[in-house]
Short mmCIF file of C-alpha atoms in Angstrom, two decimals:
data_model
loop_
_atom_site.label_atom_id
_atom_site.label_comp_id
_atom_site.label_asym_id
_atom_site.label_seq_id
_atom_site.Cartn_x
_atom_site.Cartn_y
_atom_site.Cartn_z
CA MET A 1 1.42 -65.52 -28.01
CA PHE A 2 4.65 -63.63 -27.61
CA PRO A 3 7.55 -65.14 -26.50
CA ARG A 4 8.14 -64.95 -22.53
CA GLU A 5 11.10 -63.09 -23.04
CA PHE A 6 9.58 -60.80 -25.43
CA SER A 7 6.84 -60.24 -22.75
CA GLN A 8 8.34 -59.34 -19.80
CA ARG A 9 10.41 -56.50 -21.96
CA ALA A 10 7.79 -55.42 -23.23
CA ALA A 11 6.03 -54.96 -19.60
CA GLN A 12 9.53 -53.60 -18.45
CA ALA A 13 9.60 -50.72 -21.38
CA ALA A 14 5.76 -50.42 -20.03
CA ARG A 15 6.51 -49.37 -16.67
CA VAL A 16 9.12 -47.08 -17.99
CA PHE A 17 7.45 -45.17 -20.82
CA ILE A 18 3.54 -45.15 -20.12
CA PRO A 19 4.35 -42.97 -16.94
CA ALA A 20 6.38 -40.62 -18.84
CA ALA A 21 3.59 -40.54 -22.02
CA LEU A 22 1.11 -39.69 -18.85
CA ALA A 23 2.84 -37.24 -17.48
CA LEU A 24 3.32 -35.60 -20.85
CA ALA A 25 -0.23 -35.94 -21.36
CA LEU A 26 -1.44 -34.45 -18.18
CA ALA A 27 1.82 -31.31 -18.68
CA ALA A 28 -0.07 -30.73 -22.10
CA CYS A 29 -3.57 -30.84 -20.41
CA ALA A 30 -2.11 -28.19 -17.80
CA ALA A 31 -1.09 -26.16 -20.79
CA GLU A 32 -4.33 -25.86 -22.17
CA PRO A 33 -5.99 -22.20 -21.81
CA ALA A 34 -8.60 -21.61 -19.69
CA PRO A 35 -12.18 -21.34 -20.75
CA ARG A 36 -13.30 -17.97 -21.89
CA LEU A 37 -16.01 -16.25 -19.67
CA PRO A 38 -19.68 -17.19 -19.93
CA GLU A 39 -22.45 -15.11 -20.76
CA LEU A 40 -24.73 -14.03 -18.18
CA ASP A 41 -28.09 -12.67 -17.40
CA ILE A 42 -26.65 -9.54 -15.82
CA ASP A 43 -29.07 -6.92 -14.43
CA PRO A 44 -27.56 -3.42 -15.93
CA ASP A 45 -28.67 -1.09 -12.95
CA ARG A 46 -26.59 -3.34 -10.40
CA VAL A 47 -23.00 -3.77 -11.84
CA ALA A 48 -20.35 -2.09 -9.50
CA VAL A 49 -16.52 -2.00 -9.05
CA ALA A 50 -14.16 -2.42 -5.94
CA GLY A 51 -10.20 -2.67 -4.86
CA LEU A 52 -7.69 -2.86 -2.55
CA SER A 53 -4.92 -0.19 -2.78
CA SER A 54 -3.58 -0.12 -6.42
CA GLY A 55 -7.34 -2.02 -7.02
CA ALA A 56 -8.71 0.98 -5.09
CA TYR A 57 -6.98 3.47 -7.83
CA MET A 58 -8.04 0.84 -10.75
CA ALA A 59 -11.68 0.75 -9.32
CA THR A 60 -12.18 4.95 -9.17
CA GLN A 61 -10.25 4.72 -12.71
CA VAL A 62 -13.07 2.47 -14.14
CA HIS A 63 -15.91 3.84 -12.40
CA LEU A 64 -15.17 7.07 -13.87
CA ALA A 65 -14.54 5.97 -17.12
CA HIS A 66 -17.88 4.27 -17.10
CA SER A 67 -19.81 5.93 -14.23
CA ASP A 68 -22.71 6.11 -17.06
CA ARG A 69 -22.57 2.00 -16.98
CA LEU A 70 -21.71 1.46 -13.02
CA ARG A 71 -23.67 1.89 -9.98
CA GLY A 72 -20.86 2.68 -7.45
CA ALA A 73 -17.37 1.70 -6.12
CA ALA A 74 -16.30 0.52 -3.19
CA LEU A 75 -12.61 2.29 -2.58
CA LEU A 76 -10.27 0.30 0.16
CA ALA A 77 -7.10 2.27 1.28
CA GLY A 78 -6.31 4.21 -2.49
CA GLY A 79 -6.28 7.73 -3.73
CA PRO A 80 -7.92 9.75 -5.89
CA TYR A 81 -8.70 9.67 -9.43
CA GLY A 82 -5.63 10.96 -11.95
CA CYS A 83 -3.63 11.45 -8.18
CA ALA A 84 -0.04 10.32 -10.27
CA GLY A 85 -0.36 12.00 -13.57
CA ALA A 86 1.43 9.60 -15.34
CA SER A 87 4.10 9.88 -13.11
CA LEU A 88 5.85 7.03 -11.01
CA GLU A 89 7.36 9.54 -9.05
CA THR A 90 4.40 11.29 -7.95
CA ALA A 91 2.33 8.01 -7.42
CA LEU A 92 5.04 6.98 -4.93
CA GLY A 93 5.12 10.30 -3.36
CA PRO A 94 2.00 12.44 -2.78
CA CYS A 95 -0.17 9.60 -4.19
CA MET A 96 0.72 7.51 -0.72
CA VAL A 97 2.28 8.99 1.84
CA ALA A 98 0.96 12.67 0.97
CA GLU A 99 4.34 14.11 0.74
CA PRO A 100 5.66 16.89 -0.31
CA TYR A 101 1.88 17.81 -0.55
CA ALA A 102 -1.61 16.04 -0.47
CA PRO A 103 -3.45 15.56 -3.67
CA ASP A 104 -5.82 18.44 -4.43
CA PRO A 105 -9.26 17.06 -5.13
CA ALA A 106 -10.35 20.12 -6.27
CA ARG A 107 -7.58 20.29 -9.17
CA LEU A 108 -8.35 16.57 -10.04
CA ALA A 109 -12.04 17.37 -10.20
CA GLY A 110 -10.99 20.04 -12.88
CA VAL A 111 -9.30 17.08 -14.80
CA VAL A 112 -12.48 14.80 -14.32
CA ARG A 113 -14.71 17.56 -16.06
CA GLU A 114 -11.93 17.99 -18.77
CA ARG A 115 -11.79 14.60 -19.68
CA ALA A 116 -15.40 14.17 -19.18
CA ALA A 117 -16.13 17.09 -21.68
CA ALA A 118 -13.50 15.40 -24.22
CA GLY A 119 -15.52 12.32 -23.97
CA ASP A 120 -12.27 10.42 -22.97
CA ILE A 121 -14.44 9.35 -19.50
CA ALA A 122 -17.73 9.04 -19.09
CA PRO A 123 -20.17 12.13 -18.53
CA VAL A 124 -19.84 13.55 -14.93
CA SER A 125 -24.02 12.98 -14.73
CA GLY A 126 -22.88 9.37 -15.33
CA LEU A 127 -22.23 9.60 -10.81
CA ALA A 128 -25.97 10.56 -10.61
CA GLY A 129 -27.02 8.43 -7.65
CA ASP A 130 -23.84 5.83 -7.40
CA ALA A 131 -22.65 4.79 -4.32
CA VAL A 132 -19.15 5.31 -2.91
CA TYR A 133 -17.69 3.75 -0.14
CA VAL A 134 -14.04 5.02 0.92
CA LEU A 135 -12.35 2.91 3.75
CA ARG A 136 -9.36 3.15 5.49
CA GLY A 137 -7.39 1.52 8.48
CA ARG A 138 -5.88 4.01 11.53
CA ALA A 139 -3.02 1.78 11.45
CA ASP A 140 -2.43 2.06 7.90
CA THR A 141 1.36 3.19 7.19
CA VAL A 142 1.48 2.91 3.57
CA VAL A 143 -0.92 5.01 2.39
CA ALA A 144 -1.83 8.20 4.32
CA GLU A 145 -5.02 9.34 5.65
CA ALA A 146 -4.88 12.36 3.45
CA VAL A 147 -4.66 10.72 -0.18
CA THR A 148 -7.95 8.21 1.11
CA ARG A 149 -9.68 11.51 2.10
CA SER A 150 -8.71 13.24 -1.13
CA ALA A 151 -10.48 9.95 -2.76
CA HIS A 152 -13.63 10.75 -0.97
CA ASP A 153 -13.47 14.59 -1.23
CA LEU A 154 -13.12 14.12 -5.23
CA TYR A 155 -16.39 12.85 -5.31
CA ALA A 156 -17.86 14.95 -3.10
CA ALA A 157 -16.92 18.03 -5.26
CA LEU A 158 -18.12 16.17 -8.21
CA ALA A 159 -21.43 15.49 -6.55
CA ASP A 160 -23.10 18.73 -7.25
CA ASP A 161 -22.77 18.48 -11.09
CA ALA A 162 -23.41 14.68 -10.86
CA GLY A 163 -27.02 15.49 -9.20
CA GLY A 164 -25.97 13.47 -5.89
CA LEU A 165 -23.99 11.06 -4.67
CA SER A 166 -24.53 8.39 -1.84
CA LEU A 167 -21.07 8.82 -0.44
CA HIS A 168 -19.28 7.44 2.51
CA TYR A 169 -15.78 7.46 4.51
CA ASP A 170 -15.08 4.97 7.14
CA GLY A 171 -11.66 5.64 8.34
CA GLY A 172 -12.31 4.95 12.39
CA ARG A 173 -11.51 1.32 12.32
CA ASP A 174 -7.84 -0.03 13.24
CA PHE A 175 -6.20 -1.93 10.95
CA PRO A 176 -2.63 -1.60 8.76
CA HIS A 177 -2.50 -1.86 5.01
CA LEU A 178 -4.52 -5.04 4.12
CA MET A 179 -8.65 -6.13 3.37
CA PRO A 180 -9.69 -6.38 6.61
CA THR A 181 -12.02 -9.90 7.31
CA LEU A 182 -13.88 -11.40 10.11
CA ASP A 183 -11.26 -14.87 10.32
CA ALA A 184 -9.45 -15.13 7.17
CA GLY A 185 -5.94 -13.95 6.64
CA VAL A 186 -2.85 -13.16 8.84
CA ASP A 187 -3.20 -11.44 12.18
CA CYS A 188 -4.66 -7.99 11.78
CA ALA A 189 -1.92 -6.32 14.05
CA THR A 190 0.77 -7.71 12.04
CA GLY A 191 -0.28 -7.74 8.18
CA GLY A 192 1.57 -8.84 5.33
CA THR A 193 1.22 -11.36 2.87
CA PRO A 194 -1.69 -11.88 1.71
CA TYR A 195 -2.82 -8.66 2.47
CA LEU A 196 -6.14 -10.36 4.37
CA GLY A 197 -5.87 -9.73 8.41
CA ARG A 198 -8.24 -11.36 10.48
CA CYS A 199 -9.62 -8.46 12.08
CA GLY A 200 -13.10 -8.76 12.90
CA PHE A 201 -14.61 -6.75 10.59
CA ASP A 202 -16.18 -7.71 7.20
CA ALA A 203 -15.18 -5.29 5.00
CA ALA A 204 -16.58 -7.21 1.61
CA GLY A 205 -19.65 -7.25 3.52
CA GLU A 206 -19.92 -3.71 4.42
CA ALA A 207 -18.67 -2.52 0.64
CA MET A 208 -21.15 -5.04 -0.70
CA ALA A 209 -24.25 -3.25 1.45
CA TRP A 210 -23.18 -0.20 0.22
CA LEU A 211 -23.03 -1.03 -3.45
CA PHE A 212 -26.10 -3.04 -3.57
CA GLY A 213 -28.44 -2.38 -0.41
CA PRO A 214 -29.03 -4.13 2.51
CA ALA A 215 -28.49 -7.65 2.46
CA SER A 216 -31.69 -9.59 2.82
CA SER A 217 -29.83 -12.59 4.89
CA PRO A 218 -26.66 -12.97 6.72
CA ALA A 219 -23.66 -14.53 4.62
CA PRO A 220 -23.52 -17.97 4.75
CA ALA A 221 -20.04 -19.04 6.24
CA THR A 222 -18.73 -20.53 3.54
CA ALA A 223 -19.53 -19.69 -0.39
CA ALA A 224 -21.80 -22.26 -1.86
CA GLY A 225 -21.25 -20.90 -5.55
CA GLU A 226 -18.29 -22.16 -8.54
CA LEU A 227 -15.05 -20.18 -8.73
CA ARG A 228 -13.90 -20.27 -12.25
CA ARG A 229 -10.74 -19.76 -13.78
CA PHE A 230 -10.76 -17.87 -17.43
CA ASP A 231 -8.77 -17.08 -20.05
CA GLN A 232 -7.90 -13.40 -19.92
CA ALA A 233 -6.21 -13.23 -23.68
CA PRO A 234 -9.18 -13.24 -25.85
CA TYR A 235 -10.39 -9.78 -24.49
CA ALA A 236 -7.21 -7.69 -24.80
CA ALA A 237 -7.65 -5.24 -27.88
CA PRO A 238 -5.33 -5.48 -30.91
CA GLY A 239 -2.26 -4.06 -30.53
CA ALA A 240 -2.25 -3.33 -27.06
CA ASP A 241 -1.14 -5.27 -23.78
CA PRO A 242 -2.88 -4.84 -20.75
CA LEU A 243 -0.28 -6.98 -18.98
CA LEU A 244 -2.12 -9.02 -17.45
CA ALA A 245 -1.77 -13.15 -16.46
CA GLU A 246 -2.72 -15.75 -18.20
CA ALA A 247 -5.86 -16.65 -16.05
CA GLY A 248 -8.29 -14.76 -14.38
CA TYR A 249 -11.20 -15.61 -11.85
CA LEU A 250 -15.04 -15.53 -11.81
CA TYR A 251 -17.30 -16.46 -8.99
CA LEU A 252 -21.06 -17.62 -9.70
CA PRO A 253 -23.20 -18.01 -6.69
CA PRO A 254 -25.69 -20.50 -7.23
CA ALA A 255 -28.50 -18.62 -8.62
CA CYS A 256 -26.07 -17.04 -11.55
CA ALA A 257 -24.42 -20.16 -12.37
CA ALA A 258 -28.21 -21.99 -12.86
CA GLY A 259 -28.88 -18.83 -15.33
CA GLY A 260 -30.96 -16.51 -12.45
CA ARG A 261 -30.53 -12.75 -13.42
CA CYS A 262 -27.63 -11.42 -11.45
CA GLY A 263 -25.90 -8.09 -10.56
CA LEU A 264 -21.74 -7.88 -11.59
CA LEU A 265 -18.81 -6.83 -9.10
CA VAL A 266 -15.44 -6.40 -10.27
CA ALA A 267 -13.06 -6.82 -7.61
CA PHE A 268 -9.35 -5.77 -8.28
CA HIS A 269 -6.51 -7.30 -5.94
CA GLY A 270 -3.61 -5.13 -4.66
CA CYS A 271 -0.15 -5.19 -5.51
CA GLU A 272 1.56 -8.20 -4.73
CA GLN A 273 -2.04 -10.03 -3.99
CA ASN A 274 -2.47 -11.59 -7.57
CA ALA A 275 -2.82 -15.30 -7.85
CA ASP A 276 0.86 -15.55 -8.84
CA LYS A 277 2.03 -13.91 -5.84
CA VAL A 278 -0.67 -15.43 -3.17
CA GLY A 279 -2.68 -18.18 -4.98
CA GLU A 280 -6.30 -17.79 -4.53
CA ALA A 281 -5.97 -16.40 -1.04
CA PHE A 282 -7.60 -13.19 -2.66
CA VAL A 283 -10.23 -14.38 -4.72
CA ARG A 284 -11.57 -17.21 -2.34
CA ASP A 285 -11.32 -15.20 0.97
CA ALA A 286 -11.64 -11.45 0.89
CA GLY A 287 -15.23 -12.29 1.81
CA PHE A 288 -17.04 -11.16 -1.53
CA ASN A 289 -18.10 -14.57 -2.48
CA ARG A 290 -20.06 -15.28 0.52
CA TRP A 291 -21.91 -11.96 -0.18
CA ALA A 292 -22.37 -12.90 -3.61
CA ASP A 293 -24.22 -15.31 -2.66
CA VAL A 294 -26.86 -13.38 -0.86
CA HIS A 295 -26.90 -10.40 -3.29
CA ARG A 296 -26.98 -12.42 -6.55
CA VAL A 297 -24.09 -10.66 -7.61
CA ALA A 298 -21.17 -12.33 -9.94
CA VAL A 299 -17.90 -11.54 -8.81
CA LEU A 300 -14.94 -11.06 -11.53
CA TYR A 301 -11.40 -11.35 -10.36
CA PRO A 302 -9.02 -9.84 -12.95
CA GLN A 303 -5.09 -10.59 -12.41
CA VAL A 304 -2.13 -8.41 -13.50
CA ARG A 305 1.05 -10.07 -14.05
CA SER A 306 4.49 -9.05 -12.82
CA SER A 307 7.03 -7.77 -15.22
CA TYR A 308 10.33 -5.23 -15.12
CA LEU A 309 9.89 -3.98 -18.77
CA PRO A 310 7.43 -2.04 -18.16
CA LEU A 311 8.65 -1.69 -14.64
CA ASN A 312 5.91 -3.24 -12.39
CA PRO A 313 7.41 -6.11 -10.07
CA LYS A 314 4.72 -6.32 -7.78
CA ALA A 315 1.77 -6.85 -10.48
CA CYS A 316 0.16 -3.25 -9.18
CA TRP A 317 -2.84 -2.13 -11.52
CA ASP A 318 -1.67 0.66 -13.76
CA TRP A 319 -2.45 3.59 -12.02
CA TRP A 320 0.60 5.98 -13.16
CA GLY A 321 0.87 4.82 -17.12
CA TYR A 322 3.27 1.82 -17.26
CA THR A 323 0.67 0.46 -20.35
CA GLY A 324 1.14 3.97 -21.95
CA GLU A 325 -1.15 6.67 -22.68
CA GLY A 326 -4.56 6.95 -21.86
CA TYR A 327 -3.97 4.22 -18.74
CA ASP A 328 -6.77 6.05 -16.93
CA THR A 329 -9.31 6.66 -19.68
CA ARG A 330 -11.39 4.76 -21.67
CA ARG A 331 -8.66 4.30 -24.19
CA GLY A 332 -6.62 2.77 -21.92
CA ALA A 333 -5.42 -1.13 -22.26
CA GLN A 334 -6.37 -2.31 -18.96
CA PRO A 335 -9.58 -0.40 -18.97
CA ARG A 336 -10.31 -1.39 -22.57
CA TRP A 337 -9.64 -4.97 -21.75
CA LEU A 338 -12.09 -4.75 -18.91
CA ALA A 339 -14.96 -3.62 -20.91
CA ALA A 340 -14.43 -6.26 -23.45
CA ALA A 341 -14.44 -9.09 -20.42
CA MET A 342 -17.39 -7.37 -19.18
CA THR A 343 -19.18 -7.13 -22.57
CA ALA A 344 -18.61 -10.53 -22.89
CA LEU A 345 -20.08 -11.61 -19.32
CA GLY A 346 -23.30 -9.39 -20.42
CA ALA A 347 -22.72 -6.17 -18.77
CA PRO A 348 -22.21 -4.32 -22.54
CA MET A 349 -19.57 -1.30 -21.82
CA PRO A 350 -18.54 1.58 -24.81
#
């Protein structure tokens, strides 16, 4: 047995050092990277993309780059493919406020055809039968109506080349520059962070019905599946920095988590809507997860990080070239990352 004085000193030391050691151990655990993506049983005919604002620009870039592997795109408050032309000045002018001129869908359709012929993006024939849903609120003062109309009109200009598209423009609803939901987020009329608004309109449900067909039942009040964090680093191409955050998110409906065959939706957040800025607001409350349960669709939520070199302080997706050449083609750092991540999930991309 230890002397009483020694035991008292040992107990005092334990009170000081054990909590400190426990805190260090917890910090070490917290610093461990999130796990990799699981391999799922993905139905290749039920893979699509969606996005808000800069996420909409990213969604149309990915769709046209891989239209031979995707079934469609939902574009919320965004503009047409190729709009910025690798110029931030153009991105902030014509591609948002349509000043001093609006994007020209006919010219951009020519860009799409040229890049498809060169193999930088998918053949235009890959668009055949795809579903495209374009949404904008009438109170949006960030992205002009002419810009979102151009996104729609670009697809319309390519429809004959593709052999037909299922295309819809939804621009008659009153909401500002945000993702409209039934009851999640800020006041719809006021808007602002986290750019989800209680507008009494379920945009996620509308988009997913357009992409995956009418729902077999109403969506549950809350999602019943699993929202998982995953390590984004392993999917970056060697020597290419896609400037993404450390972790992304994956939502798995119960049927998908149990190993059942599922579709896949990639949902791109908008500027200042990544997890570092708004926590899990977008990945939990945008509405996609509830409808994913009904449609049996896993939802991938990749996350951008903010930076000043290169300039992207609002953590926007790259639709003007901050990640380098080929940013809006299959060669781009972010599209290559996404192709690797989707291949890991079970939805192979070339």
